[in-house]
PDB file of C-alpha atoms in Angstrom:
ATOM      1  CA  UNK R   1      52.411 -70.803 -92.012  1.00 38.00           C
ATOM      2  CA  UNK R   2      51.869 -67.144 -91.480  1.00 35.00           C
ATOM      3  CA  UNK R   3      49.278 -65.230 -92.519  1.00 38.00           C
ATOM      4  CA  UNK R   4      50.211 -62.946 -95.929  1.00 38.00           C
ATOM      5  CA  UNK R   5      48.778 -59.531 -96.602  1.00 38.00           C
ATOM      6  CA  UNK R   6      49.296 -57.890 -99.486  1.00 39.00           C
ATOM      7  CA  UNK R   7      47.926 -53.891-100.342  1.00 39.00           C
ATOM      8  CA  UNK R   8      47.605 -52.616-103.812  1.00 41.00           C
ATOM      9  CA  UNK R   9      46.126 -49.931-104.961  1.00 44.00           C
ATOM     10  CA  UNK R  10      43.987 -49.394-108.317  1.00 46.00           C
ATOM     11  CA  UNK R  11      42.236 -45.929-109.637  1.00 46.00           C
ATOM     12  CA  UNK R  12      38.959 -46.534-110.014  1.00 42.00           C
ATOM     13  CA  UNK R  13      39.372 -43.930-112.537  1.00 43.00           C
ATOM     14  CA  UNK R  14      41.079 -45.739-114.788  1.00 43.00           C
ATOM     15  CA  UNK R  15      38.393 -48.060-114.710  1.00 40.00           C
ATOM     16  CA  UNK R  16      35.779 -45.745-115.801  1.00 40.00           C
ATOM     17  CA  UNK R  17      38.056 -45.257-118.908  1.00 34.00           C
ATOM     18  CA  UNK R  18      38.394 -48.856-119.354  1.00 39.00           C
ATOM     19  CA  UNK R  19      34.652 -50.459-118.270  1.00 44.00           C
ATOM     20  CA  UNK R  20      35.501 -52.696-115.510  1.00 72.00           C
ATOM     21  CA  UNK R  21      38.291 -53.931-113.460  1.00 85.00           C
ATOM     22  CA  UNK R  22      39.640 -57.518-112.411  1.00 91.00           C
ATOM     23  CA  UNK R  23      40.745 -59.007-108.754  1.00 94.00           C
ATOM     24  CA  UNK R  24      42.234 -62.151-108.108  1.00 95.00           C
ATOM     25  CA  UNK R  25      44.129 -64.162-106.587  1.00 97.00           C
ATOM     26  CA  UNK R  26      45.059 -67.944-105.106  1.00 98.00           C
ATOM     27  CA  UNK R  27      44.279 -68.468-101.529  1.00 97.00           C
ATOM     28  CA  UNK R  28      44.328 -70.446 -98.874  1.00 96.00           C
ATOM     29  CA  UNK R  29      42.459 -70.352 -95.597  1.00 95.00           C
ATOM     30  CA  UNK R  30      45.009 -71.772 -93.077  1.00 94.00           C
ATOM     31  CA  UNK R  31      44.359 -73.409 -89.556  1.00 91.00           C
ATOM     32  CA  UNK R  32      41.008 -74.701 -87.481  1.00 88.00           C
ATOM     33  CA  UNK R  33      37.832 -73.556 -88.711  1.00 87.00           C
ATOM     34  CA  UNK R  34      36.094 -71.246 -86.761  1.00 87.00           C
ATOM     35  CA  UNK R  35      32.071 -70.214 -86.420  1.00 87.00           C
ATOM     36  CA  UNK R  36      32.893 -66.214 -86.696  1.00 89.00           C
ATOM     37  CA  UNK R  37      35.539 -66.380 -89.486  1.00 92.00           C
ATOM     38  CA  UNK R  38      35.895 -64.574 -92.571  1.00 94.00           C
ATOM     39  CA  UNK R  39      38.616 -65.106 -95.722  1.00 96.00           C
ATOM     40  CA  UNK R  40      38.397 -63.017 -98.710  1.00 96.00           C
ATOM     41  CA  UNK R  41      39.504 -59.961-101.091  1.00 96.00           C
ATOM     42  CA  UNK R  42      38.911 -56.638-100.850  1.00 93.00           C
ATOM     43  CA  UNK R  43      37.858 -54.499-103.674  1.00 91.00           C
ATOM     44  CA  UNK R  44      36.941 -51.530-102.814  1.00 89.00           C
ATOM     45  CA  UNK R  45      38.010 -49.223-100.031  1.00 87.00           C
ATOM     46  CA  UNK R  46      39.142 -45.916 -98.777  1.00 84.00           C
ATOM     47  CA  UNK R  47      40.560 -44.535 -96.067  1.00 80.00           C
ATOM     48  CA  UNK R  48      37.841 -42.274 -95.131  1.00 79.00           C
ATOM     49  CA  UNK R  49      34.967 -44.270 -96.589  1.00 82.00           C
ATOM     50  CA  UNK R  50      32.999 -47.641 -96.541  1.00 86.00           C
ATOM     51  CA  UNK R  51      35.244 -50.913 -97.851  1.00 90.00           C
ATOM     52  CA  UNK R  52      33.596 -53.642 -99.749  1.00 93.00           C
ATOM     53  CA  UNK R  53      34.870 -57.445 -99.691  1.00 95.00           C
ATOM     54  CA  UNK R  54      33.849 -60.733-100.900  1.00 97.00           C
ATOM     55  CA  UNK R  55      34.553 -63.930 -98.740  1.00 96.00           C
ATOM     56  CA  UNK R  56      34.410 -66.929 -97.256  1.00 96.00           C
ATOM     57  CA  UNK R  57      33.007 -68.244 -94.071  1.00 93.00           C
ATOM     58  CA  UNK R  58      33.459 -71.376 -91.929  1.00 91.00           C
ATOM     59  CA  UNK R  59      30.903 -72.951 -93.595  1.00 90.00           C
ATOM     60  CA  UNK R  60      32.231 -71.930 -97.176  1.00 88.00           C
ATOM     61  CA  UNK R  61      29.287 -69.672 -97.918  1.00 94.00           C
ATOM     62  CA  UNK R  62      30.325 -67.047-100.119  1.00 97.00           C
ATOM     63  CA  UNK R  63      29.437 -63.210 -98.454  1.00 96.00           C
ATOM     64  CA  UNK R  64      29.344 -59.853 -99.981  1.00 96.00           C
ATOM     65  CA  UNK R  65      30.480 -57.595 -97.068  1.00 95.00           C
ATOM     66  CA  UNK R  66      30.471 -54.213 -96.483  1.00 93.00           C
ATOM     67  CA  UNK R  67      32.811 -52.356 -93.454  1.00 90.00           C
ATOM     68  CA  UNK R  68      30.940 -49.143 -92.757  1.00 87.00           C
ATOM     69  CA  UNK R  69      33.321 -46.697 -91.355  1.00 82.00           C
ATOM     70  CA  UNK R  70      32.187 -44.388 -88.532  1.00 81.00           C
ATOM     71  CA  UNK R  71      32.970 -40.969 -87.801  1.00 80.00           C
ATOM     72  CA  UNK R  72      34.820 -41.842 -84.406  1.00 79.00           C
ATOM     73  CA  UNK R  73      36.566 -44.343 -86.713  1.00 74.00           C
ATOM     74  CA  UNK R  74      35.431 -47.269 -85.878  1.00 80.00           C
ATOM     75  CA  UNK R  75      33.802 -49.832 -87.947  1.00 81.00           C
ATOM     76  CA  UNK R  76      30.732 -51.995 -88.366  1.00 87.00           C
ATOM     77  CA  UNK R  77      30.728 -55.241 -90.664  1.00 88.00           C
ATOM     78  CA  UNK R  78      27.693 -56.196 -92.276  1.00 90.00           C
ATOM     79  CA  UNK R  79      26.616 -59.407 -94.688  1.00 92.00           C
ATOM     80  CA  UNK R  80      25.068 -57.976 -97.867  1.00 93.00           C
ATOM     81  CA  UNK R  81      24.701 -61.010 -99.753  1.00 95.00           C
ATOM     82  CA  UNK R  82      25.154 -64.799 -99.266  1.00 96.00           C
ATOM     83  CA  UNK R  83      25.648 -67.253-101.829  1.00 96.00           C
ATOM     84  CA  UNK R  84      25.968 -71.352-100.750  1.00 96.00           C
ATOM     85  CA  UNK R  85      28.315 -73.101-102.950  1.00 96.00           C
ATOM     86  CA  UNK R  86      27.847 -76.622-103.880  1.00 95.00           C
ATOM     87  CA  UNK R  87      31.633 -77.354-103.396  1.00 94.00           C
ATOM     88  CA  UNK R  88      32.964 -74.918-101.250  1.00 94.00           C
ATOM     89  CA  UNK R  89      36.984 -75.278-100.788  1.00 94.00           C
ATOM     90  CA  UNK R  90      37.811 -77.007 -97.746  1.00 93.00           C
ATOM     91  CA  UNK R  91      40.213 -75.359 -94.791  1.00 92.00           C
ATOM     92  CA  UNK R  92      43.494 -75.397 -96.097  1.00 94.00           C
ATOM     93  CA  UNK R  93      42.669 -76.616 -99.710  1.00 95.00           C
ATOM     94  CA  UNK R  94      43.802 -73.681-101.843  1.00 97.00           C
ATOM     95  CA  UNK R  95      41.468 -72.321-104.156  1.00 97.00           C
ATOM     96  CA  UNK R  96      41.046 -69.414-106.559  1.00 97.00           C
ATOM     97  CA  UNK R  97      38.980 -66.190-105.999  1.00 97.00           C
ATOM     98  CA  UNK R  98      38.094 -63.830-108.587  1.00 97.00           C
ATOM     99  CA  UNK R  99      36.088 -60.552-108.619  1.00 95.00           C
ATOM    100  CA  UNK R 100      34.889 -58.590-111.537  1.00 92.00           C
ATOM    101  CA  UNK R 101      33.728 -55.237-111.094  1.00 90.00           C
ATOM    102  CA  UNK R 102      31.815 -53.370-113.673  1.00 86.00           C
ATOM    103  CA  UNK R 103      31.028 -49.589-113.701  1.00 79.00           C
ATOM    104  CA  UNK R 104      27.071 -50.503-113.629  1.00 80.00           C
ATOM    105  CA  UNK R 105      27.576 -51.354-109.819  1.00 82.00           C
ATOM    106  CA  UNK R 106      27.588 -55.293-110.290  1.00 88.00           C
ATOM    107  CA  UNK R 107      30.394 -57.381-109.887  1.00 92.00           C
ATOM    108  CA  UNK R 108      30.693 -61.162-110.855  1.00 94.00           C
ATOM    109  CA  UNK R 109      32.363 -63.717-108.555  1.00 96.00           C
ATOM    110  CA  UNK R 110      34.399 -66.978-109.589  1.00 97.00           C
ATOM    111  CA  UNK R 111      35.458 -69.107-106.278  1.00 97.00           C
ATOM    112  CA  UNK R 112      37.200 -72.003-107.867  1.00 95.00           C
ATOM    113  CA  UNK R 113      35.399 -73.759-110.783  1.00 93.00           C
ATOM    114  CA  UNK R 114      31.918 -72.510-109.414  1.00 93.00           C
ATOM    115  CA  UNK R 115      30.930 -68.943-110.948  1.00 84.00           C
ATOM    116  CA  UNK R 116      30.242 -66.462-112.104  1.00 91.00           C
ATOM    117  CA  UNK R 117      28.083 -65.377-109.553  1.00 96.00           C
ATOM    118  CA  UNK R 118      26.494 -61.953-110.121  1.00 94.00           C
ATOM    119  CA  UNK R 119      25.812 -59.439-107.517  1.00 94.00           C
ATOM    120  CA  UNK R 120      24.719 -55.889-106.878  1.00 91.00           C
ATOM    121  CA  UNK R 121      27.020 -53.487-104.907  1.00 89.00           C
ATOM    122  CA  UNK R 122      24.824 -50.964-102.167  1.00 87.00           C
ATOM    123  CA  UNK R 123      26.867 -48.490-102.921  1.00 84.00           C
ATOM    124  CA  UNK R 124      28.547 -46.091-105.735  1.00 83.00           C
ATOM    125  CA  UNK R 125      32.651 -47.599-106.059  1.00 82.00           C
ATOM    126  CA  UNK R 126      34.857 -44.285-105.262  1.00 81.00           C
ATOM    127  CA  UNK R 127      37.081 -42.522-108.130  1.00 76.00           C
ATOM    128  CA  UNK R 128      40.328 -44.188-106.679  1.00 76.00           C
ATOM    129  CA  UNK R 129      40.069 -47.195-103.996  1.00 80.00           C
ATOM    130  CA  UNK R 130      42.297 -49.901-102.716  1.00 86.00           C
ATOM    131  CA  UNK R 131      42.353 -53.479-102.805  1.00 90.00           C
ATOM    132  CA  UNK R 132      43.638 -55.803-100.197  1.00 91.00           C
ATOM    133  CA  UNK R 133      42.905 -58.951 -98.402  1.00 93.00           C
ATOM    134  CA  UNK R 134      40.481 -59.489 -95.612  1.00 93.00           C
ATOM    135  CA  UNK R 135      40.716 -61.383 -92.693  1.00 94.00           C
ATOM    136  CA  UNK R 136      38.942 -61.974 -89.685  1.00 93.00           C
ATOM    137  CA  UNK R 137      39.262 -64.391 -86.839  1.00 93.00           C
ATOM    138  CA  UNK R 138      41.695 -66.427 -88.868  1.00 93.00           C
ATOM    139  CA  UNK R 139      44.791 -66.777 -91.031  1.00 94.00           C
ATOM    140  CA  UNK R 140      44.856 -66.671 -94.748  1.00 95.00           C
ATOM    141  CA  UNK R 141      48.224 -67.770 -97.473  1.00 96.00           C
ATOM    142  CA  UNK R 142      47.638 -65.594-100.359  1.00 97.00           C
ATOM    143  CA  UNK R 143      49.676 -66.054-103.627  1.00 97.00           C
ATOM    144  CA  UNK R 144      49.467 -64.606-106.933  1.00 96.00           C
ATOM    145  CA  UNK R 145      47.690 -61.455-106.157  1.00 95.00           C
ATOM    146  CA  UNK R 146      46.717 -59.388-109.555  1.00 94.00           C
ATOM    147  CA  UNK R 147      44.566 -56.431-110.662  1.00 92.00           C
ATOM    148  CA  UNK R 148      43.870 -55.170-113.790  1.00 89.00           C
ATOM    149  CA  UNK R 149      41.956 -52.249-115.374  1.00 80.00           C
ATOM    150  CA  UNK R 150      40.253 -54.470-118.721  1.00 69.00           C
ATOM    151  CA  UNK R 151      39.274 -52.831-121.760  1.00 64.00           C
TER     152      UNK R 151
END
């Protein structure tokens, strides 16, 4: 299986209208675990500005990442938050991942049956932003793939 990537976009304005704003989508992490890997969803990001992400790692931990984006260009990716799940999905079991984000800066996280796990963003969400899949040192299926700007 090949990895699937999928880009949307979403104003962020619309959200302000509406209150909050809904990721999600069915994934599956495919091949070996590794120790430096990283599945997830992102849910906020520019092209001239920080990205934010929620994921998986090896170990099933759930992360609240945040790509900082560097004037050169480059970027550095930092852990903001890390919740342990009790029954994290194994490698190639598929599993659900949802992200709520509210205009207060919080956002609520659903990984399968366990959730809703509240967090704090570090950081004000743009006016518009994109939403997209993350990825690193691995392979990820994604299926089903929907935002929506709730009421």
């Amino acid at each position: 299986r090949n990895s699937s990537r999928t880009r949307r976009s979403a104003s962020w304005k619309d959200a302000m209208r509406a209150a909050r704003a809904s990721l999600r989508a069915r994934l599956t992490r495919v091949g070996e675990a590794k120790t430096t890997q990283q599945h997830g969803l992102v849910f906020s990001g520019t092209p001239g500005g920080d990205w934010m992400a929620v994921s998986l790692d090896k170990s099933g931990k759930l992360v609240l990442r945040r790509m900082l984006v560097s004037a050169g260009g480059g970027a550095k990716d930092e852990g903001v938050s890390v919740i342990n799940l009790k029954n994290p999905p194994a490698m190639e079991q598929p599993f659900d991942l949802k992200v709520h984000v509210f205009l207060s800066g919080d956002i609520e996280v659903s990984v399968g049956d366990e959730g809703q796990f509240p967090l704090h963003l570090p950081l004000t969400l743009p006016t518009t932003g994109y939403v997209g899949v993350y990825v690193k040192n691995g392979s990820l299926l994604v299926e089903n793939p929907i935002v929506e700007i709730m009421p």
